[in-house]
Tab-separated table of C-alpha atoms in Angstrom:
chain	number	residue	atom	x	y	z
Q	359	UNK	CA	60.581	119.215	104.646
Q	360	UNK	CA	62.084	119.109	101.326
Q	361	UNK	CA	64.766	116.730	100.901
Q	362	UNK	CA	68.479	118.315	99.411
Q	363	UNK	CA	68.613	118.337	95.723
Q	364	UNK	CA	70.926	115.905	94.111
Q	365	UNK	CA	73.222	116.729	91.310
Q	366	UNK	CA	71.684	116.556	88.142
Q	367	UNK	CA	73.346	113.831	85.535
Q	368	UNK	CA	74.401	116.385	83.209
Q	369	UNK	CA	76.141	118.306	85.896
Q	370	UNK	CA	77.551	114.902	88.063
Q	371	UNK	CA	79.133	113.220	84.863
Q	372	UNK	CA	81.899	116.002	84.113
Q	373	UNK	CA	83.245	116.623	87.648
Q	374	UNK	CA	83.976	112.799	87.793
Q	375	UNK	CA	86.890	114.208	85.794
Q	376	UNK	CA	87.887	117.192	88.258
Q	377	UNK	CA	87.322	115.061	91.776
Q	378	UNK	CA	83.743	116.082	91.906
Q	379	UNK	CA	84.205	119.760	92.107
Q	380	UNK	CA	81.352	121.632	90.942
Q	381	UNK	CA	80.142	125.152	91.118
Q	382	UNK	CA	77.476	127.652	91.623
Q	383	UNK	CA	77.351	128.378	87.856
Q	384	UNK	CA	77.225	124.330	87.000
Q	385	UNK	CA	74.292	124.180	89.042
Q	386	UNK	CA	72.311	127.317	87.832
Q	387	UNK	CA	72.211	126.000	84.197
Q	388	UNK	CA	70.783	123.530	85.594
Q	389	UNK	CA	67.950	125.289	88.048
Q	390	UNK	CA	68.949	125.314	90.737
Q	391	UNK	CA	69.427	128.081	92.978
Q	392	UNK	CA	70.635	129.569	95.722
Q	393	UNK	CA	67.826	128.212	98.715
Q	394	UNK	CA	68.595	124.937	97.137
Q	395	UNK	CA	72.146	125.045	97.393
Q	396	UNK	CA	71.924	126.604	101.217
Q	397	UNK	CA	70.075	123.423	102.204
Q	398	UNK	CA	72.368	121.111	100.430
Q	399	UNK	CA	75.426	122.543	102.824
Q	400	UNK	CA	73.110	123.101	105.594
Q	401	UNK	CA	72.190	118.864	105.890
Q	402	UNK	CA	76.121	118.258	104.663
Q	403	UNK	CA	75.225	116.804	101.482
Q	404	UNK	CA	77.357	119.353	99.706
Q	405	UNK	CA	80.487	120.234	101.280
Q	406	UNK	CA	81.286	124.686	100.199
Q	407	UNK	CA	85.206	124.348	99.460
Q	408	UNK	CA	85.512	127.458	98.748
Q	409	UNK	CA	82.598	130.985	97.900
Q	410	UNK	CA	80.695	129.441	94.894
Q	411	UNK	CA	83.027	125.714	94.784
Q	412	UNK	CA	81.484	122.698	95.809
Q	413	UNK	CA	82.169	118.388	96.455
Q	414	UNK	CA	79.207	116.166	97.520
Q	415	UNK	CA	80.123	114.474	101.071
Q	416	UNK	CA	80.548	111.542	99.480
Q	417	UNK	CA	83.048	112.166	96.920
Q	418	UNK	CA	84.854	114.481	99.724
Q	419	UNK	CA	84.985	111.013	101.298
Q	420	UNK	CA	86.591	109.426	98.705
Q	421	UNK	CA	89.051	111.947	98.026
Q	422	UNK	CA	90.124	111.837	101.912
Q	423	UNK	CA	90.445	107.911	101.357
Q	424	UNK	CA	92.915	107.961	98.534
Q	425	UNK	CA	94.916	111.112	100.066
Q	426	UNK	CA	94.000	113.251	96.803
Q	427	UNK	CA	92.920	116.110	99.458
Q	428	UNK	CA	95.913	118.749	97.697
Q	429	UNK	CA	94.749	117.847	94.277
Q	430	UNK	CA	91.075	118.959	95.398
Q	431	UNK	CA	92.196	122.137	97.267
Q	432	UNK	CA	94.638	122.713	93.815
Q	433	UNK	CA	90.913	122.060	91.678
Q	434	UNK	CA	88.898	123.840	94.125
Q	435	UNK	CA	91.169	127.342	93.733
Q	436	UNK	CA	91.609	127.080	89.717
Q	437	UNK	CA	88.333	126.856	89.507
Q	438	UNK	CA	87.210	129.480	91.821
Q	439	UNK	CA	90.260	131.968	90.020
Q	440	UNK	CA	88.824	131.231	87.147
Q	441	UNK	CA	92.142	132.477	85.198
Q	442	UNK	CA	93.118	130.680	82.185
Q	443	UNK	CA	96.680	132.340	82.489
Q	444	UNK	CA	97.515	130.566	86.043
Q	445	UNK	CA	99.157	126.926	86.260
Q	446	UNK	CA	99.683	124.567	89.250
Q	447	UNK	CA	102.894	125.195	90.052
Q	448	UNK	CA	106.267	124.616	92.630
Q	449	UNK	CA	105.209	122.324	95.232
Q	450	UNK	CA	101.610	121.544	94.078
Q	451	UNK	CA	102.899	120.523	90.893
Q	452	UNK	CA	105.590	117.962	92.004
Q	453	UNK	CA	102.878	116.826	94.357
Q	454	UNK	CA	100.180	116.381	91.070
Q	455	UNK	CA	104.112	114.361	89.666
Q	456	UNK	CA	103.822	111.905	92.132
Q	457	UNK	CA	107.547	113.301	93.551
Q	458	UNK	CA	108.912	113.685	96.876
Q	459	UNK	CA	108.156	116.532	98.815
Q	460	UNK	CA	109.524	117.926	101.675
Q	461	UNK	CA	107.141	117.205	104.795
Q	462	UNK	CA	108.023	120.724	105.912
Q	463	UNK	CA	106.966	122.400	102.833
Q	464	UNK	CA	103.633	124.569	103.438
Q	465	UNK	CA	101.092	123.544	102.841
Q	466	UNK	CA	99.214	125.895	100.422
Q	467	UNK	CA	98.455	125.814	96.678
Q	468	UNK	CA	100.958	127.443	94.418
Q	469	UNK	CA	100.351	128.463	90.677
Q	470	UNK	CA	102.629	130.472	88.822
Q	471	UNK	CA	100.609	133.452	86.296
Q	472	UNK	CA	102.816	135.282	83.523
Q	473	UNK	CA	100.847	138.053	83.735
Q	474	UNK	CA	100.222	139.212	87.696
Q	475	UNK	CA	101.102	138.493	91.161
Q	476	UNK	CA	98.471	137.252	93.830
Q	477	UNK	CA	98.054	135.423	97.130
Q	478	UNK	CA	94.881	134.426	99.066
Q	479	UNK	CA	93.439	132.633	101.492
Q	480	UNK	CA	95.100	129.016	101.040
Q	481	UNK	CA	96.878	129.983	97.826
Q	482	UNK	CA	99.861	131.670	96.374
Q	483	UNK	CA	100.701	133.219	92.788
Q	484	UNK	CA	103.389	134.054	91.936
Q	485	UNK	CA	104.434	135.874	88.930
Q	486	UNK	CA	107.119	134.590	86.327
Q	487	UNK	CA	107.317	134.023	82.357
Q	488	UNK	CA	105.863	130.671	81.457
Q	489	UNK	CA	106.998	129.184	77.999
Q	490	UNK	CA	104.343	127.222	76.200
Q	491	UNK	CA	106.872	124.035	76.254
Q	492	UNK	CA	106.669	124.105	80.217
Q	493	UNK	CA	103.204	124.334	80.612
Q	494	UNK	CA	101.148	120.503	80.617
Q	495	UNK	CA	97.833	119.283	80.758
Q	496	UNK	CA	97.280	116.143	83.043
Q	497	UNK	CA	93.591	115.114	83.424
Q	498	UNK	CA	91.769	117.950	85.468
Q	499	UNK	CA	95.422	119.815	86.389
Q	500	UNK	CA	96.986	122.132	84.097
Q	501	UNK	CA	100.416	122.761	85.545
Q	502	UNK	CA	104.197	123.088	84.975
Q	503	UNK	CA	106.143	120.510	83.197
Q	504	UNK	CA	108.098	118.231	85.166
Q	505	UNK	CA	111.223	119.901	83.972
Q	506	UNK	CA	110.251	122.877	84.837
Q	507	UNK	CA	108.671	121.915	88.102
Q	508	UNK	CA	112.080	120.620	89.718
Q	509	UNK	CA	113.759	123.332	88.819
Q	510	UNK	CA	111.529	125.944	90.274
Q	511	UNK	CA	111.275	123.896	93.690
Q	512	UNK	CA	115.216	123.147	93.692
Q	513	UNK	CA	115.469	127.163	93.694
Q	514	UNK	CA	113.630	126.927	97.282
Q	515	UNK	CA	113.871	123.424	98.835
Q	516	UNK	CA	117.117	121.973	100.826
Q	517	UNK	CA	119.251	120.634	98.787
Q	518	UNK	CA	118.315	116.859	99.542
Q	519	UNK	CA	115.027	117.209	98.558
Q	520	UNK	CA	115.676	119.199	95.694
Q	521	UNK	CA	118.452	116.630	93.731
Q	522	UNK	CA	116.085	113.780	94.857
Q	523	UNK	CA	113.294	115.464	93.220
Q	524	UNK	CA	114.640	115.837	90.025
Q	525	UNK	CA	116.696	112.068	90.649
Q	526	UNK	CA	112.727	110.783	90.665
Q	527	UNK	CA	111.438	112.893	87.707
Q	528	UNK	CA	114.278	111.650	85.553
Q	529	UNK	CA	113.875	108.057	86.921
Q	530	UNK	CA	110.504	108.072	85.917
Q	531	UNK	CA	111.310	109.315	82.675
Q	532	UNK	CA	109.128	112.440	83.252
Q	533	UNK	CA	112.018	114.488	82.188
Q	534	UNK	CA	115.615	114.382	80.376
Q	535	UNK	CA	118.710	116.540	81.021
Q	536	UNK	CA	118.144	118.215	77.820
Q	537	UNK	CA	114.770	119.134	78.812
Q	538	UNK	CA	116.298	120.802	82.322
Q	539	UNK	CA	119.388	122.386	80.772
Q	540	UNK	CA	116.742	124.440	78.627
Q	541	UNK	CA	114.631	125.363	81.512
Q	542	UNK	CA	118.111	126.561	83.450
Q	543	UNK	CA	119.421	128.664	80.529
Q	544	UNK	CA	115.778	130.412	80.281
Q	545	UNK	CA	115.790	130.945	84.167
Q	546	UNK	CA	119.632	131.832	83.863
Q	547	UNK	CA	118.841	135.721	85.905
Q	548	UNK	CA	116.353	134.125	88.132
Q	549	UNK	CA	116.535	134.863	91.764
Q	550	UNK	CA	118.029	131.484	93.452
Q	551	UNK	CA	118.812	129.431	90.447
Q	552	UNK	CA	122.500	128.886	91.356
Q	553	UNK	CA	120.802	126.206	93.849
Q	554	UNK	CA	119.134	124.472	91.034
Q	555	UNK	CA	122.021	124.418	88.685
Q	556	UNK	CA	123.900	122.663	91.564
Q	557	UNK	CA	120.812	120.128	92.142
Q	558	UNK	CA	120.575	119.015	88.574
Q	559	UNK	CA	124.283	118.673	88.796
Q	560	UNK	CA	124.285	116.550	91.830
Q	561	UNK	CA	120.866	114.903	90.291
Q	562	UNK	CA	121.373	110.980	89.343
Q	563	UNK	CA	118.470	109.117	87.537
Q	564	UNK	CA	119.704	106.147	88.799
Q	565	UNK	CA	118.629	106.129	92.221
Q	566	UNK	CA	115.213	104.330	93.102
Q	567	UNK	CA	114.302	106.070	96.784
Q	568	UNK	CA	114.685	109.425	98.129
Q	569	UNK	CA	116.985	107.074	101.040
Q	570	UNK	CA	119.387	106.674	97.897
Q	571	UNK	CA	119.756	110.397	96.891
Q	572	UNK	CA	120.379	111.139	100.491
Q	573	UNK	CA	122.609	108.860	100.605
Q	574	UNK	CA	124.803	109.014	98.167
Q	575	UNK	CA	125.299	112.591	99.102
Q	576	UNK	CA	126.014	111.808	102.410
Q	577	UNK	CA	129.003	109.763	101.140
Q	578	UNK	CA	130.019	112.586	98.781
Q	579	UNK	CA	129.656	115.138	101.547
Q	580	UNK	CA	131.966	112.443	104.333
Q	581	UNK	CA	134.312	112.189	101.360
Q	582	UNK	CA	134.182	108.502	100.803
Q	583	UNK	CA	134.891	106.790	96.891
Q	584	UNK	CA	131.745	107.047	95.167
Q	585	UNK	CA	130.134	103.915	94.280
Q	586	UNK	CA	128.583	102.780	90.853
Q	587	UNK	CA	124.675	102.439	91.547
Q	588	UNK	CA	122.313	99.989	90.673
Q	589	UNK	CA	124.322	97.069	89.828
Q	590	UNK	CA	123.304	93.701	89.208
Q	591	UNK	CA	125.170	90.786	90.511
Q	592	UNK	CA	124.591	87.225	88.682
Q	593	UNK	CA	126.104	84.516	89.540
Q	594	UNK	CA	125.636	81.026	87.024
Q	595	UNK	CA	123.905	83.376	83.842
Q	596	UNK	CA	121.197	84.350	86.744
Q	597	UNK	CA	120.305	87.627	88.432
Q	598	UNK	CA	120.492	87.181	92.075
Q	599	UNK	CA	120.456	91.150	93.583
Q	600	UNK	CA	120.545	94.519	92.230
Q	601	UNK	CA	122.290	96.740	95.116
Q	602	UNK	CA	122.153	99.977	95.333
Q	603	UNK	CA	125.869	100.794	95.219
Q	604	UNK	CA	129.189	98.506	94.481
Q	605	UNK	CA	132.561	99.083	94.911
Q	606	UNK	CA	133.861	96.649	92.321
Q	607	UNK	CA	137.840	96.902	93.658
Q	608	UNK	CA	136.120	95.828	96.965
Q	609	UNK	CA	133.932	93.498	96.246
Q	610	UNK	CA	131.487	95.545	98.917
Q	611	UNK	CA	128.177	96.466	98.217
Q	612	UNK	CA	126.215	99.103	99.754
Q	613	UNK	CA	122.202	98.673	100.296
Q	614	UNK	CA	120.294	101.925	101.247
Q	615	UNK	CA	117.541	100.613	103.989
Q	616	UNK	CA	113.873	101.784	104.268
Q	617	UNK	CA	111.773	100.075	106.950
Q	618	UNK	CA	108.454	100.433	104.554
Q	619	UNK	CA	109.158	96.930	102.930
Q	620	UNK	CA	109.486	95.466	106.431
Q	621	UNK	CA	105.909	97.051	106.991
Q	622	UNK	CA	104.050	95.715	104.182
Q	623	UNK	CA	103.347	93.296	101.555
Q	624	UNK	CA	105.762	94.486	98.628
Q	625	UNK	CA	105.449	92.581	94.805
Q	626	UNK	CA	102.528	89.763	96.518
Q	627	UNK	CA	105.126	88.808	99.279
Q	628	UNK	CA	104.520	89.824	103.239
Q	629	UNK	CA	106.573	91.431	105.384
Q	630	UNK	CA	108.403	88.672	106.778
Q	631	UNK	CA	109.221	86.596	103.465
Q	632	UNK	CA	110.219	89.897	102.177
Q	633	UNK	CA	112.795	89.888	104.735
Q	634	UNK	CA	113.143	86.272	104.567
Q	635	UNK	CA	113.911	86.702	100.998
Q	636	UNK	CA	116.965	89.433	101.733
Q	637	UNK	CA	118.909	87.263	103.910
Q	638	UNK	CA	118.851	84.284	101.841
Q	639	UNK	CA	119.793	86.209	98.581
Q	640	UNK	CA	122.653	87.962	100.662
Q	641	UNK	CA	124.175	84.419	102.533
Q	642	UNK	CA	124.127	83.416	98.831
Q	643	UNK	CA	126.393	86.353	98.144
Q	644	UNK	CA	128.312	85.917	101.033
Q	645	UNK	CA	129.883	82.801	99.965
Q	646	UNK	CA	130.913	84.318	97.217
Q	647	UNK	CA	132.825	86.619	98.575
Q	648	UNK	CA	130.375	89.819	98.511
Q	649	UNK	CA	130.463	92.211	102.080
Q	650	UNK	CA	127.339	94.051	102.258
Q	651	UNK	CA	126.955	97.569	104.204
Q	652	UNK	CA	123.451	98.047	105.330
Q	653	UNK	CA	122.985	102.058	105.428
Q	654	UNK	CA	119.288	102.976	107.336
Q	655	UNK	CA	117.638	106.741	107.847
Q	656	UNK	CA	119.436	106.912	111.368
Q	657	UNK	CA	122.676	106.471	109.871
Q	658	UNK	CA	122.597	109.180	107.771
Q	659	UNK	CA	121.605	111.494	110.609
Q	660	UNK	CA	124.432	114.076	111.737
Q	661	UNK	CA	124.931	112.674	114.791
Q	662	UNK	CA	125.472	109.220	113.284
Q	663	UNK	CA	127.620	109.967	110.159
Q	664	UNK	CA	131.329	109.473	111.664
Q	665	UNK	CA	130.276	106.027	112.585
Q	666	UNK	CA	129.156	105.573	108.645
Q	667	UNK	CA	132.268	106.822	107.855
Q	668	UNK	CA	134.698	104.555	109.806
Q	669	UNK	CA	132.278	101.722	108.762
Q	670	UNK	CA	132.758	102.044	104.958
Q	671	UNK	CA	136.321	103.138	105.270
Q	672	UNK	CA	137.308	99.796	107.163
Q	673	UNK	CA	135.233	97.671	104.966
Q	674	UNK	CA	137.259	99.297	102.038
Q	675	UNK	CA	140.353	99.535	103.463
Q	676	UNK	CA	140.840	95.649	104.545
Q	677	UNK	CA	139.663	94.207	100.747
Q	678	UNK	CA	137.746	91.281	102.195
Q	679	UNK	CA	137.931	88.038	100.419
Q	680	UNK	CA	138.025	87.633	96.616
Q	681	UNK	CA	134.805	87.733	94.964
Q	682	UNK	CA	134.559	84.518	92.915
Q	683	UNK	CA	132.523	83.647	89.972
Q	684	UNK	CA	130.171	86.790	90.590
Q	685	UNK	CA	129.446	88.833	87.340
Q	686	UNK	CA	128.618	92.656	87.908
Q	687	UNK	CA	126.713	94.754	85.415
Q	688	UNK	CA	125.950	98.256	85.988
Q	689	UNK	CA	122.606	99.847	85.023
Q	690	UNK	CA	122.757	102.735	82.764
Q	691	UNK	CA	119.442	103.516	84.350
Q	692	UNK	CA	117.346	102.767	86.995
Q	693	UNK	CA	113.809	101.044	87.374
Q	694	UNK	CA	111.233	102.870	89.065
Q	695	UNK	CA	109.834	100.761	91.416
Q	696	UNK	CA	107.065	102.766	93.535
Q	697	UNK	CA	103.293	103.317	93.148
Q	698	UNK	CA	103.457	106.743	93.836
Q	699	UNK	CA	103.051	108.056	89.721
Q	700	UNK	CA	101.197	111.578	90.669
Q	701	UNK	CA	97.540	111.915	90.099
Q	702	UNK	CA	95.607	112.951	87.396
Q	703	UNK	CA	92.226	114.767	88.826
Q	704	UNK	CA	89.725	112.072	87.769
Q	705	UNK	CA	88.059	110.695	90.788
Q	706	UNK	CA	87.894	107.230	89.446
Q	707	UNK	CA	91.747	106.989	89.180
Q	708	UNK	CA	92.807	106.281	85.777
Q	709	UNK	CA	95.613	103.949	85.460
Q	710	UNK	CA	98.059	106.171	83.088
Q	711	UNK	CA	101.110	105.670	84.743
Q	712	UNK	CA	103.082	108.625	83.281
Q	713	UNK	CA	106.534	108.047	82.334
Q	714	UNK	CA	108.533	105.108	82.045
């Protein structure tokens, strides 16, 4: 029995730079056929994605590893559309951005086409105008802008998900309110757009986690003062915290939760000195004169938002002690922080880091 053919150099090479992909016409330049390819996918050597799309079992493997499996699905259903007119779009696209998603949202490929309307098995097109100024080439992906990505998903996602969305993309520096406003006057008789106009009004580039954007509109929806975000505390012409809200009248700062940093090793520390590292920065504080509020997930629930709200009133309404010799400085941006920067289609990841 004849062993399954492997890919030939010529053919390997370029789908590095598409996650492996390949198809039946790469191959028959190349010879080989249709028997061939049958035992190939027959043995699993080849994996069929999709009629005529293929990934080797090993670089299906490697995909599944780095959790790249909606970029190759995205790959696999350009390629087999073959239309140069359709872009990753909505949902796929903010996924290909490296922004947060809802874990709700379905989970099919979207592309948006200027020309027709389509949907098929695992995929959805819809129709809609596509300027050439929101239309981007990222490695293998050709997809909307950022700009234009948020607001197309703010048009359908809850409200949450759709300011922190666009709070990421202009944290990042993927985007710029300039760059949205155009987008919203161009979509101005779009179906739903209302929702995104409110998101990119509600939208603060400031925040570093999706637990801040929630956040602060929980305390906008409960009512409460708004605090300034991301402000740095020094005390002796040295940094000693950047919270992620202060009430300077107050002296009270606010610090939006996450367990992940608890759960692994964050900037070369652990775990535990990572939490080690918290309280001694915040006693520091403390005798200073600085009242923290610690706000987690579960806070923010329904259930659990009066208690928020007497919390944050009481701690505002008593004044605490004076803060002494403690210098604030408010950001006029924030610093992305997160590993998350989107993904580019190469399946040796290249380190591009888009944005700031």
């Amino acid at each position: 029995m004849l062993s399954p053919p492997r890919l030939p150099l010529s053919v390997d090479a370029p789908v590095r730079h598409r996650l492996g992909i390949f198809t039946t016409a790469d191959l028959a330049a190349r010879g080989i056929g249709e028997s061939e390819i049958r035992s190939a996918v027959r043995t699993g050597t080849w994996v069929r994605l999709r009629t005529g799309v293929f990934v080797t079992a090993d670089d299906l493997a490697e995909v599944e590893r780095t959790d790249r499996r909606p970029g190759l699905d995205a790959l696999a259903v350009v390629v087999g559309l073959d239309r140069r007119s359709a872009v990753l779009s909505g949902s796929t696209a903010a996924w290909m951005w490296g922004l947060p998603r809802p874990l709700s949202e379905p989970a099919h490929v979207q592309l948006t086409d200027p020309q027709r309307w389509r949907r098929g098995r695992g995929w959805l097109m819809t129709r809609a105008a596509l300027p050439d100024d929101e239309v981007t080439v990222r490695g293998a992906y050709r997809a909307t802008t950022a700009a234009r990505t948020v607001i197309d998903v703010a048009r359908a996602w809850p409200e949450v998900h759709a300011v922190a969305a666009i709070d990421a993309a202009l944290l990042r520096g993927l985007t710029t309110r300039e760059e949205l406003a155009r987008v919203l006057e161009r979509q101005a008789r779009v179906a739903g757009v209302p929702r995104s106009v409110r998101a990119v009004e509600l939208a603060d580039g400031r925040a570093e986690s999706w637990l801040e954007t929630w956040g602060r509109l929980t305390f906008a929806a409960l009512r409460l003062p708004p605090f300034v975000p991301q402000v740095e505390l020094w005390v002796d012409e040295r940094l000693v915290k950047v919270v992620d809200g202060w009430y300077p009248g107050a002296g009270l700062a606010i610090e939006f939760d996450g367990r992940v940093k608890y759960r692994r090793a964050r900037y070369g520390r652990t775990p535990e000195e990572e939490l080690w590292r918290e309280k001694r920065t915040e006693d520091e504080l403390r005798s200073f004169g600085v009242r923290f509020v610690r706000v987690t997930a579960e806070d923010l629930r329904p259930d659990r938002r009066p208690d928020l709200d007497r919390l944050v009133r009481r701690q505002l309404s008593n004044g605490g002690s004076r803060v002494r010799d403690v210098v604030e400085v408010p950001r006029a941006e924030g610093r992305w922080r997160g590993d998350a920067a989107g993904d580019d289609g190469w399946l040796p990841r290249a380190d591009d880091r888009v944005g700031r």
